[in-house]
PDB file of C-alpha atoms in Angstrom:
ATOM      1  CA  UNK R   1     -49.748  29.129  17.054  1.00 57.00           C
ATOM      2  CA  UNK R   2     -50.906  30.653  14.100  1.00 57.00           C
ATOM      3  CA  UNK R   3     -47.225  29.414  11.806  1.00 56.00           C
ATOM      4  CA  UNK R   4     -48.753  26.246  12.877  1.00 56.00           C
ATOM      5  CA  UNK R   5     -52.271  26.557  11.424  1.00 56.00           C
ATOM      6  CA  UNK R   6     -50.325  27.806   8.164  1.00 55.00           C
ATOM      7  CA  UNK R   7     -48.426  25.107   8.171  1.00 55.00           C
ATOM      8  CA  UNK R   8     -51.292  22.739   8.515  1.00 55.00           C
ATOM      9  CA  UNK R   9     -53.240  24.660   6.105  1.00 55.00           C
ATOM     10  CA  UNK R  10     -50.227  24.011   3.616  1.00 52.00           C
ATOM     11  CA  UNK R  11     -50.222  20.164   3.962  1.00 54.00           C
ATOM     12  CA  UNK R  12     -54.187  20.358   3.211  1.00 55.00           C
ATOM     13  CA  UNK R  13     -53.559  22.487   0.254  1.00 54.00           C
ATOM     14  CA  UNK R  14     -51.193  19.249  -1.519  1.00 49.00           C
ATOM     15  CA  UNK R  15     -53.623  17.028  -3.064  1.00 52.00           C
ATOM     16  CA  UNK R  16     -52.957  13.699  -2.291  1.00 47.00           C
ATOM     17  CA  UNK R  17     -52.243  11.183  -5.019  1.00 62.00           C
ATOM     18  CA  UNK R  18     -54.560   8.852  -6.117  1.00 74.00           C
ATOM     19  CA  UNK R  19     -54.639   4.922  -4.634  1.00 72.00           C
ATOM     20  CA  UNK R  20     -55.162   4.207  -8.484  1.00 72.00           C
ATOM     21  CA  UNK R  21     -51.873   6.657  -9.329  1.00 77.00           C
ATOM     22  CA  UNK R  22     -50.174   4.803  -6.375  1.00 76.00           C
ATOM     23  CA  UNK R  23     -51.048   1.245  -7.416  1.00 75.00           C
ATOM     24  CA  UNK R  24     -49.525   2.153 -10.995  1.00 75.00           C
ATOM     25  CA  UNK R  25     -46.400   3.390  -9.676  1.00 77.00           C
ATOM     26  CA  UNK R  26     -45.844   0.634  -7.358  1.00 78.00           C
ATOM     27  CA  UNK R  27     -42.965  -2.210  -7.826  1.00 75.00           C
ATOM     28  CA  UNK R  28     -45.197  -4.531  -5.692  1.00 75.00           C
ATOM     29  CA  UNK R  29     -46.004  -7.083  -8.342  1.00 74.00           C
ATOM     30  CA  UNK R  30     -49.972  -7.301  -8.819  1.00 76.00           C
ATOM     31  CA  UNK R  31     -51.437  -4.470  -7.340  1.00 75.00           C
ATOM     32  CA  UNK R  32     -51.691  -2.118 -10.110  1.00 74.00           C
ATOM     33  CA  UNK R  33     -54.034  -4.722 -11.459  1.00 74.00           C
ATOM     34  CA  UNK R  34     -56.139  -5.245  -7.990  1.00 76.00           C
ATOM     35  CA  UNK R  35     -56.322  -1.677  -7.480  1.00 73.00           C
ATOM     36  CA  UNK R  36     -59.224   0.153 -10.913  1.00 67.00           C
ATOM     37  CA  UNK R  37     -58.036   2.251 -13.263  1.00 67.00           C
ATOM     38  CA  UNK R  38     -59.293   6.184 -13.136  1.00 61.00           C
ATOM     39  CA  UNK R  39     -61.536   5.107 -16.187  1.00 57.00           C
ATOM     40  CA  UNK R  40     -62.124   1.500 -15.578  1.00 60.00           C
ATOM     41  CA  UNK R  41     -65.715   0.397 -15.460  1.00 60.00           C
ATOM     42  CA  UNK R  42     -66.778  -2.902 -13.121  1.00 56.00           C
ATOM     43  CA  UNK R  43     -68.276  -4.439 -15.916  1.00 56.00           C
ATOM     44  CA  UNK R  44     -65.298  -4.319 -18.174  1.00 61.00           C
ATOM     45  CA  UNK R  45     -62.528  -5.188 -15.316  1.00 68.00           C
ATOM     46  CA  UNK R  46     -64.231  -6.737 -12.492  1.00 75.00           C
ATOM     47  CA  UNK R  47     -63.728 -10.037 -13.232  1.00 80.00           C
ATOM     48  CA  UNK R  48     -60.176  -9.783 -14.086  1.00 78.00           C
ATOM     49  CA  UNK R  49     -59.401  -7.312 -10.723  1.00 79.00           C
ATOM     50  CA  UNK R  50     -61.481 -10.148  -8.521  1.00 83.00           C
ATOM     51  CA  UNK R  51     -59.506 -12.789  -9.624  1.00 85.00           C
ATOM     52  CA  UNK R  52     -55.986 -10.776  -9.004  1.00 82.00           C
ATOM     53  CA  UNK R  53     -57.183  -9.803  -5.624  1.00 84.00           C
ATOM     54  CA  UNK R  54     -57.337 -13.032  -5.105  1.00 89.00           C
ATOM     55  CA  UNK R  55     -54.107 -14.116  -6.293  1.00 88.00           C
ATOM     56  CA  UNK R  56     -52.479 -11.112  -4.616  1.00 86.00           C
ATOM     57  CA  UNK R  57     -53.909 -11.472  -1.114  1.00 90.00           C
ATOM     58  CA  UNK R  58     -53.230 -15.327  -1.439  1.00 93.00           C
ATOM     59  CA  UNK R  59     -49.709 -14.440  -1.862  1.00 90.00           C
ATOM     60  CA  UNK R  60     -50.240 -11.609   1.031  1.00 90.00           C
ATOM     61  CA  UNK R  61     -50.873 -14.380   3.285  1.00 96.00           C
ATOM     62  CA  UNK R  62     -48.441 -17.323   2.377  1.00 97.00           C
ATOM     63  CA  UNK R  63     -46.032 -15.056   3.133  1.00 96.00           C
ATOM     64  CA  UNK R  64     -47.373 -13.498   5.927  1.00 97.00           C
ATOM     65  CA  UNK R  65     -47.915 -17.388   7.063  1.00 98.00           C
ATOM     66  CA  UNK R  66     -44.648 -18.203   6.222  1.00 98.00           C
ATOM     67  CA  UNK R  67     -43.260 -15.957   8.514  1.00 97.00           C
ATOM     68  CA  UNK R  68     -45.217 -16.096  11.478  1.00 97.00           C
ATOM     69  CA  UNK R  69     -44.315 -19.832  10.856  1.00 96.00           C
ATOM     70  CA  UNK R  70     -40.578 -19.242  10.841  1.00 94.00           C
ATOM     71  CA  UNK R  71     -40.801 -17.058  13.839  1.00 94.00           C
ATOM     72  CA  UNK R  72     -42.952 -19.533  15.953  1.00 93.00           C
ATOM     73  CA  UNK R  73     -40.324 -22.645  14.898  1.00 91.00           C
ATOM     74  CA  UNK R  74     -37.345 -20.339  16.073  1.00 88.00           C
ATOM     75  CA  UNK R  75     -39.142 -19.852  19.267  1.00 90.00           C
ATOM     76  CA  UNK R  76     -39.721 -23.273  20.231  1.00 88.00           C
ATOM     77  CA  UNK R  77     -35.585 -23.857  20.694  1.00 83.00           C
ATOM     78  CA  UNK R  78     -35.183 -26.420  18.690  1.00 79.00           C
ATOM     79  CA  UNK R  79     -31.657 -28.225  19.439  1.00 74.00           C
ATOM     80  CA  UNK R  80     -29.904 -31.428  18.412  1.00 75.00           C
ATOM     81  CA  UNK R  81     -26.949 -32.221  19.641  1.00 74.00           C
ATOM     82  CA  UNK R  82     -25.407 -35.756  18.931  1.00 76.00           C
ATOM     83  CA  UNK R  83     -22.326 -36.504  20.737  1.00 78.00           C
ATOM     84  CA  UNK R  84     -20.826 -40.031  20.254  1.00 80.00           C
ATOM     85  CA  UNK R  85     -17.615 -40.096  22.380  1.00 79.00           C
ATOM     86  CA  UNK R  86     -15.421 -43.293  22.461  1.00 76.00           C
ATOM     87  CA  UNK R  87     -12.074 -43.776  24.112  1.00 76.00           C
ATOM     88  CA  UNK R  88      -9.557 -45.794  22.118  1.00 72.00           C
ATOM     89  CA  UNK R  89      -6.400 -46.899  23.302  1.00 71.00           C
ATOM     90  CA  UNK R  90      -5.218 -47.044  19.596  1.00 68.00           C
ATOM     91  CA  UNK R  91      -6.043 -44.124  16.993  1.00 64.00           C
ATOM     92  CA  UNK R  92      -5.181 -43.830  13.489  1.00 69.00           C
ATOM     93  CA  UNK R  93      -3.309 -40.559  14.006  1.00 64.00           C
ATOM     94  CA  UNK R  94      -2.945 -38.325  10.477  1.00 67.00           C
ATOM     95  CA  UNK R  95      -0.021 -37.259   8.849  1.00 71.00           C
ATOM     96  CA  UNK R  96       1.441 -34.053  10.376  1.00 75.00           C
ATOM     97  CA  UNK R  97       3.104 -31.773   7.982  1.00 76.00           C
ATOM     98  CA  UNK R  98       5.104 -28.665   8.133  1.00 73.00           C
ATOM     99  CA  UNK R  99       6.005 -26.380   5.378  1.00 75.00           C
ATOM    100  CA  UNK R 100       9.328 -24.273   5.851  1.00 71.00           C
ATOM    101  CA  UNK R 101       8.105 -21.266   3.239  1.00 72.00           C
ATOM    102  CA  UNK R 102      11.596 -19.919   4.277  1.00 71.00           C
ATOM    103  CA  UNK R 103      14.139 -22.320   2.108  1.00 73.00           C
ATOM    104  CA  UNK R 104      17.345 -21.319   3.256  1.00 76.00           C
ATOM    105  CA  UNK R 105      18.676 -19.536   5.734  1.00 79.00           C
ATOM    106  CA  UNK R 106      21.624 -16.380   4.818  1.00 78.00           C
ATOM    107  CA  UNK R 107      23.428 -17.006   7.664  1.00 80.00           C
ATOM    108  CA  UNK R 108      24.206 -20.925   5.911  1.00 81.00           C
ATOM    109  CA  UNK R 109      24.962 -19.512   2.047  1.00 83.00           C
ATOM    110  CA  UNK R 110      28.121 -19.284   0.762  1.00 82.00           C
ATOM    111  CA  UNK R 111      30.028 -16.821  -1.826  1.00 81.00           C
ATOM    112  CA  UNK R 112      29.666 -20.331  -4.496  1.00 80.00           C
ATOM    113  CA  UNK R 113      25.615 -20.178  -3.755  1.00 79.00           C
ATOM    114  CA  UNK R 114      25.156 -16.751  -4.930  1.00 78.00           C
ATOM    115  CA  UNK R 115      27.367 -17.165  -7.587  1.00 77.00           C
ATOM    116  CA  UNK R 116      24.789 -20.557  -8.773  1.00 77.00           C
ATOM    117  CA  UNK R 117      21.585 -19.784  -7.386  1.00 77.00           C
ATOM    118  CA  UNK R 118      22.018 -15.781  -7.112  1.00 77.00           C
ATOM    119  CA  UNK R 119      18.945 -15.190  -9.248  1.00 76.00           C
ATOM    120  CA  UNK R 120      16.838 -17.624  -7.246  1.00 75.00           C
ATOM    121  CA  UNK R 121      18.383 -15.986  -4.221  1.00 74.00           C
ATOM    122  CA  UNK R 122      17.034 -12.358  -5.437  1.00 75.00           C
ATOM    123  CA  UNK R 123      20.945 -11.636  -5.913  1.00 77.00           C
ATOM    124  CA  UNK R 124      22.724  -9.842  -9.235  1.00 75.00           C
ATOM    125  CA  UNK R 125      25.859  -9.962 -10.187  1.00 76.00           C
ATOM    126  CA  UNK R 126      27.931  -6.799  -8.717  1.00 76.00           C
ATOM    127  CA  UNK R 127      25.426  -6.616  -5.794  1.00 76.00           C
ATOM    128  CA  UNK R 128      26.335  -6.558  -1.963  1.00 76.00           C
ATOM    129  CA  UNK R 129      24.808  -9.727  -0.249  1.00 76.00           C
ATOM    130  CA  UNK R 130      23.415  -7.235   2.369  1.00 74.00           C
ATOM    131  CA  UNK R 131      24.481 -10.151   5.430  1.00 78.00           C
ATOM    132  CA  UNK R 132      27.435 -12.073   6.236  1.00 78.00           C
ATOM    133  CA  UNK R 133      28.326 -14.860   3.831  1.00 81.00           C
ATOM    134  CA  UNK R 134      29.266 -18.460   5.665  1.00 82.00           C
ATOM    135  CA  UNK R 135      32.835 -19.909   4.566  1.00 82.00           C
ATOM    136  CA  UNK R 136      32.717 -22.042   1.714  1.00 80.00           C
ATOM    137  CA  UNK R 137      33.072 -25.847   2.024  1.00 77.00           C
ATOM    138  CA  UNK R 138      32.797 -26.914  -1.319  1.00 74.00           C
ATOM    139  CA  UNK R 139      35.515 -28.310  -3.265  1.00 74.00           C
ATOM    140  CA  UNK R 140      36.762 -26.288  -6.049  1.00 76.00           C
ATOM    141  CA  UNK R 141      35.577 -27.976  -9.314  1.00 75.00           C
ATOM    142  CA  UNK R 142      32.715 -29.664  -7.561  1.00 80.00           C
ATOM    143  CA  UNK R 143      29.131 -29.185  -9.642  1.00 83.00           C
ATOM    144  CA  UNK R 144      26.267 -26.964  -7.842  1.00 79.00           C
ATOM    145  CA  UNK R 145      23.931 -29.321  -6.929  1.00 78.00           C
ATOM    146  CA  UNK R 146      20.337 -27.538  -5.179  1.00 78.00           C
ATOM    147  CA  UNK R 147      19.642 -30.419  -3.252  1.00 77.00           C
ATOM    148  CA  UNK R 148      22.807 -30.340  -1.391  1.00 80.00           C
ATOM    149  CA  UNK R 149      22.277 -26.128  -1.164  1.00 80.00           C
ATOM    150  CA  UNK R 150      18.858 -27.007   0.375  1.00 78.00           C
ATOM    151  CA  UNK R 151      20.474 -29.667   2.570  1.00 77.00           C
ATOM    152  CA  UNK R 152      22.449 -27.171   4.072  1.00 81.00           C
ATOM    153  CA  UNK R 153      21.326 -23.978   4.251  1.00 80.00           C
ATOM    154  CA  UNK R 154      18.111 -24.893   4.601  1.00 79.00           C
ATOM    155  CA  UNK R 155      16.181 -24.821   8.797  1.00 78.00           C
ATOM    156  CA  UNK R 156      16.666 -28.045  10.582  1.00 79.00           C
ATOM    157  CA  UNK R 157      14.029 -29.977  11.936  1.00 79.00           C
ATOM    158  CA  UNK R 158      16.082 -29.901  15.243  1.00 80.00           C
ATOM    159  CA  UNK R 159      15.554 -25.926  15.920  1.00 79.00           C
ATOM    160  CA  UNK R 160      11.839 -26.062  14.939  1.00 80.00           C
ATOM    161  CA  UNK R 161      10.680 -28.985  16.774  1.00 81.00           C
ATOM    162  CA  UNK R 162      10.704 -27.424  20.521  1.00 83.00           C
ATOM    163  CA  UNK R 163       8.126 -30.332  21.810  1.00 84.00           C
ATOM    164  CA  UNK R 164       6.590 -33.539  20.008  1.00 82.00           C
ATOM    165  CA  UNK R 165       4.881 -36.457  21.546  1.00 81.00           C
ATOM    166  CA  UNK R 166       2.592 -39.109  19.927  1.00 77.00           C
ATOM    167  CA  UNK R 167       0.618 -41.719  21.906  1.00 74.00           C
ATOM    168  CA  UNK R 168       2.607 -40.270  25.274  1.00 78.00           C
ATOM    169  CA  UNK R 169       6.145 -41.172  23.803  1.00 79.00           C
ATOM    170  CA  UNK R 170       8.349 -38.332  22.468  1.00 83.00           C
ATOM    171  CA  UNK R 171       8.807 -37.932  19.028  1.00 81.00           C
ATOM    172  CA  UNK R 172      12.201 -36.474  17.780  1.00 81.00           C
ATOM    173  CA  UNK R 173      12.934 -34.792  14.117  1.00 81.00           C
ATOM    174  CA  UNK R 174      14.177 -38.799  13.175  1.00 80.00           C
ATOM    175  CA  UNK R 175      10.522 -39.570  12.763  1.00 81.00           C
ATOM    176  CA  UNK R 176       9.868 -37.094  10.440  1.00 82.00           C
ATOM    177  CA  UNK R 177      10.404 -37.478   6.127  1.00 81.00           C
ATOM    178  CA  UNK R 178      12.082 -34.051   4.187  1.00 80.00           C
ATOM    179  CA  UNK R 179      10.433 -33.624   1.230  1.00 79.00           C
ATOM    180  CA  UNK R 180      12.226 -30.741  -1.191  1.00 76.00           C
ATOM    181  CA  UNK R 181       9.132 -29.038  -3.478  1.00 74.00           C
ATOM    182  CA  UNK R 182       9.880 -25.857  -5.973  1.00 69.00           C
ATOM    183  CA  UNK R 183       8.285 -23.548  -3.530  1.00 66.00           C
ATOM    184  CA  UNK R 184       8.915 -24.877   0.011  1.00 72.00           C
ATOM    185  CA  UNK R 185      10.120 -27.832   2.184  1.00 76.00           C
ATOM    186  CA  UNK R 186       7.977 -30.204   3.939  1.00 77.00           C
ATOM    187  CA  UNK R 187       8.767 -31.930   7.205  1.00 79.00           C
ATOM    188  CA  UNK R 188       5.943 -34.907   7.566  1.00 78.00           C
ATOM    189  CA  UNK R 189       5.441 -37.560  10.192  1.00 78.00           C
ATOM    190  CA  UNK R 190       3.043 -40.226   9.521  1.00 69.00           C
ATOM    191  CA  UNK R 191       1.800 -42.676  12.236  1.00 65.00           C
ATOM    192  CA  UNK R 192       1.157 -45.657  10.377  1.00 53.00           C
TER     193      UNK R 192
END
């Protein structure tokens, strides 16, 4: 009992600051100019402090307003929901496209690919392959040509396609266009 009297007697013993001291110190903009200085006098400021308590409750209560405003919309549950559904026997269906980031496969490239495209490949002269390398079909004398490397090693539509249908018909890797880019290759079916 009596460490809590001291205790109490300890907080009375801290003077307390000042609203004037507070006001100053505060971030809220305005009030250090609502709230009178320790040596202000009504006849020098009171005019100027009436007409920023003014302006600072005013902006006290917009936003005070504003929110209570807010909160009262949010609880009234406003909802729209517009839902136009139509059924169409015949839809302009977009292009589908897929992009094969993996251009060839190592299991399809040859001892004449890494010798031609070994530095696209990741592969130096010297250097084991690290997988088996597919017999060579070329002809001897024949020019590298990428498109026919992509051609061949590259995945066919056939093993990626496991199920297509469009407009309840199936849809086979036929209907699809190969496009060859620098980074990837692009399988695209179009509708129209």
């Amino acid at each position: 009992q009596e460490e809590e009297d001291e205790e109490e007697e300890g907080e009375e013993d801290i003077p307390a600051a000042s609203i004037a001291e507070f006001a100053d110190g505060c971030t809220l903009h305005g009030l250090n100019h609502v709230v009178p200085e320790e040596g202000c006098k009504l006849a020098n400021c009171g005019t100027r402090r009436v007409l920023w308590t003014i302006a600072f409750l005013f902006s006290v209560f917009m936003f005070l307003f504003q929110i209570a405003d807010r909160i009262l919309y949010y609880l009234e549950y406003h909802h729209i929901t517009m839902l136009d559904e139509q059924d169409m026997n015949l839809m302009v269906f977009p292009a589908v496209t897929f992009c094969n980031l993996n251009s060839f496969r190592k299991s399809r490239v040859t001892y004449t690919d890494l010798v031609f495209a070994g530095t696209m490949l990741g592969y130096q002269d010297g250097m084991d392959p690290g997988f088996q390398l597919a017999p060579d079909t070329s002809a001897p004398g024949q020019p590298f040509s990428l498109r026919e490397f992509f051609d061949r090693t590259s995945h066919d539509l056939d093993g990626m396609l496991l199920e297509c249908s469009y407009r309840g018909a199936e849809c086979e890797p036929g209907f699809f266009t190969t496009e060859f880019t620098q980074i990837f290759i692009l399988y695209y079916f179009v509708s129209g």
